[in-house]
Amino acid sequence: MLLRAAAGLFASAALGLCASLEVVKDFGDNPTDIQMYIYVPDKVADKPAIVVALHPCGGTAPSWYKSTKLPSYADSHGFILIYPGTPHMSNCWDVQSAASLTHGGGGDAGGIVSMVQHALAAHSGDAGRVYAMGGSSGAMMTNVLAGSYPDVFEAGAAFSGVAFACAAGAPTFTPSAANQTCAQGLQHTPEEWGAFVENAFPGYEGRRTRMQIFHGLADTLVQPQCAYEALKQWSYVLDVPLEKNVTGVPSAAYTQMIYGDGTKLQGYFGEGVGHIAPVNEELLLTFFGILSGT
């Protein structure tokens, strides 16, 4: 048995199968001193897609790397994964500062964009296929990146997050922060939510980031209303009305909300699902266009 295992390890080494999560120290402008980790599969596709995967509060880049099956999909489909990490605010992302909520303003969002630019240059990536996903605080940052940098991110998937600029102006936004108005389901009209996004990048007339919003209906930390507000926001920004609800997608507990033809905006609400809504890699990678499907 030991000889067989050793032989397997030797064969893997001989084939160069040694991809692992690596730290990148110098990746460009980093205004808030956040961390960059990257996973580059052994076999990278020609002009690979880039997926930014964002950890929740209290998490780290290495822990989020182990929390989903995205690395195995990267191995089989040749895309590159960036895992940003923040050591600030109990490891929660800066989703509330004017810097992050403004295109080119800096903040954590600006540092993450620097990571993307570094990876695109270092690995001859496809700038038209850059995506973001995350859970809880990482989902909130996914919405921030979509609002502040639609010219960078083609699509995003947010698992248990809040709308863009929901926490704007707060000194911090963590589970222990005194003001939890946003996480308890702060409401605005679609037009008001849309104005936050439009004001983040004045004069921008290019494509807008396509979005998937996932949330558990039993989430008591970030109320389900937060997801409905995010869907109101992106429905307005992407100009796609709610067309239909589909029960049982992706599983019996869920209801899928289709906006327009479903290519720009989708919502998923899970009955009995708490915080954080489980990541469905097949669904998000199909929506991104990395996997084939409908």
XYZ file of N, CA and C in Angstrom, residues 4 21 38 74 79 82 91 110 112 121 177 261:
36
model
N 2.550 1.675 -3.295
C 1.618 2.140 -4.307
C 1.381 3.644 -4.169
N -2.394 26.655 -3.678
C -2.689 28.050 -3.382
C -1.396 28.776 -3.041
N -3.447 33.093 -5.034
C -3.881 32.693 -6.366
C -3.760 31.180 -6.519
N -11.502 24.431 -11.533
C -10.388 25.116 -12.193
C -9.434 24.095 -12.807
N -9.439 27.510 -15.652
C -9.507 28.915 -15.265
C -8.679 29.173 -14.014
N -8.522 33.702 -7.980
C -7.875 34.665 -7.077
C -8.636 34.628 -5.761
N -11.732 40.481 9.837
C -11.657 39.825 8.529
C -12.919 40.039 7.703
N -10.483 48.548 -4.749
C -9.381 48.940 -5.614
C -8.228 47.952 -5.569
N -8.480 44.741 -4.906
C -8.907 43.516 -5.591
C -8.782 43.689 -7.103
N -2.312 39.969 -16.617
C -1.029 40.195 -17.271
C -0.088 39.003 -17.110
N -21.019 45.100 14.685
C -21.162 46.553 14.581
C -22.471 47.005 15.214
N -34.623 37.157 -19.689
C -34.467 35.786 -20.172
C -33.557 34.951 -19.277
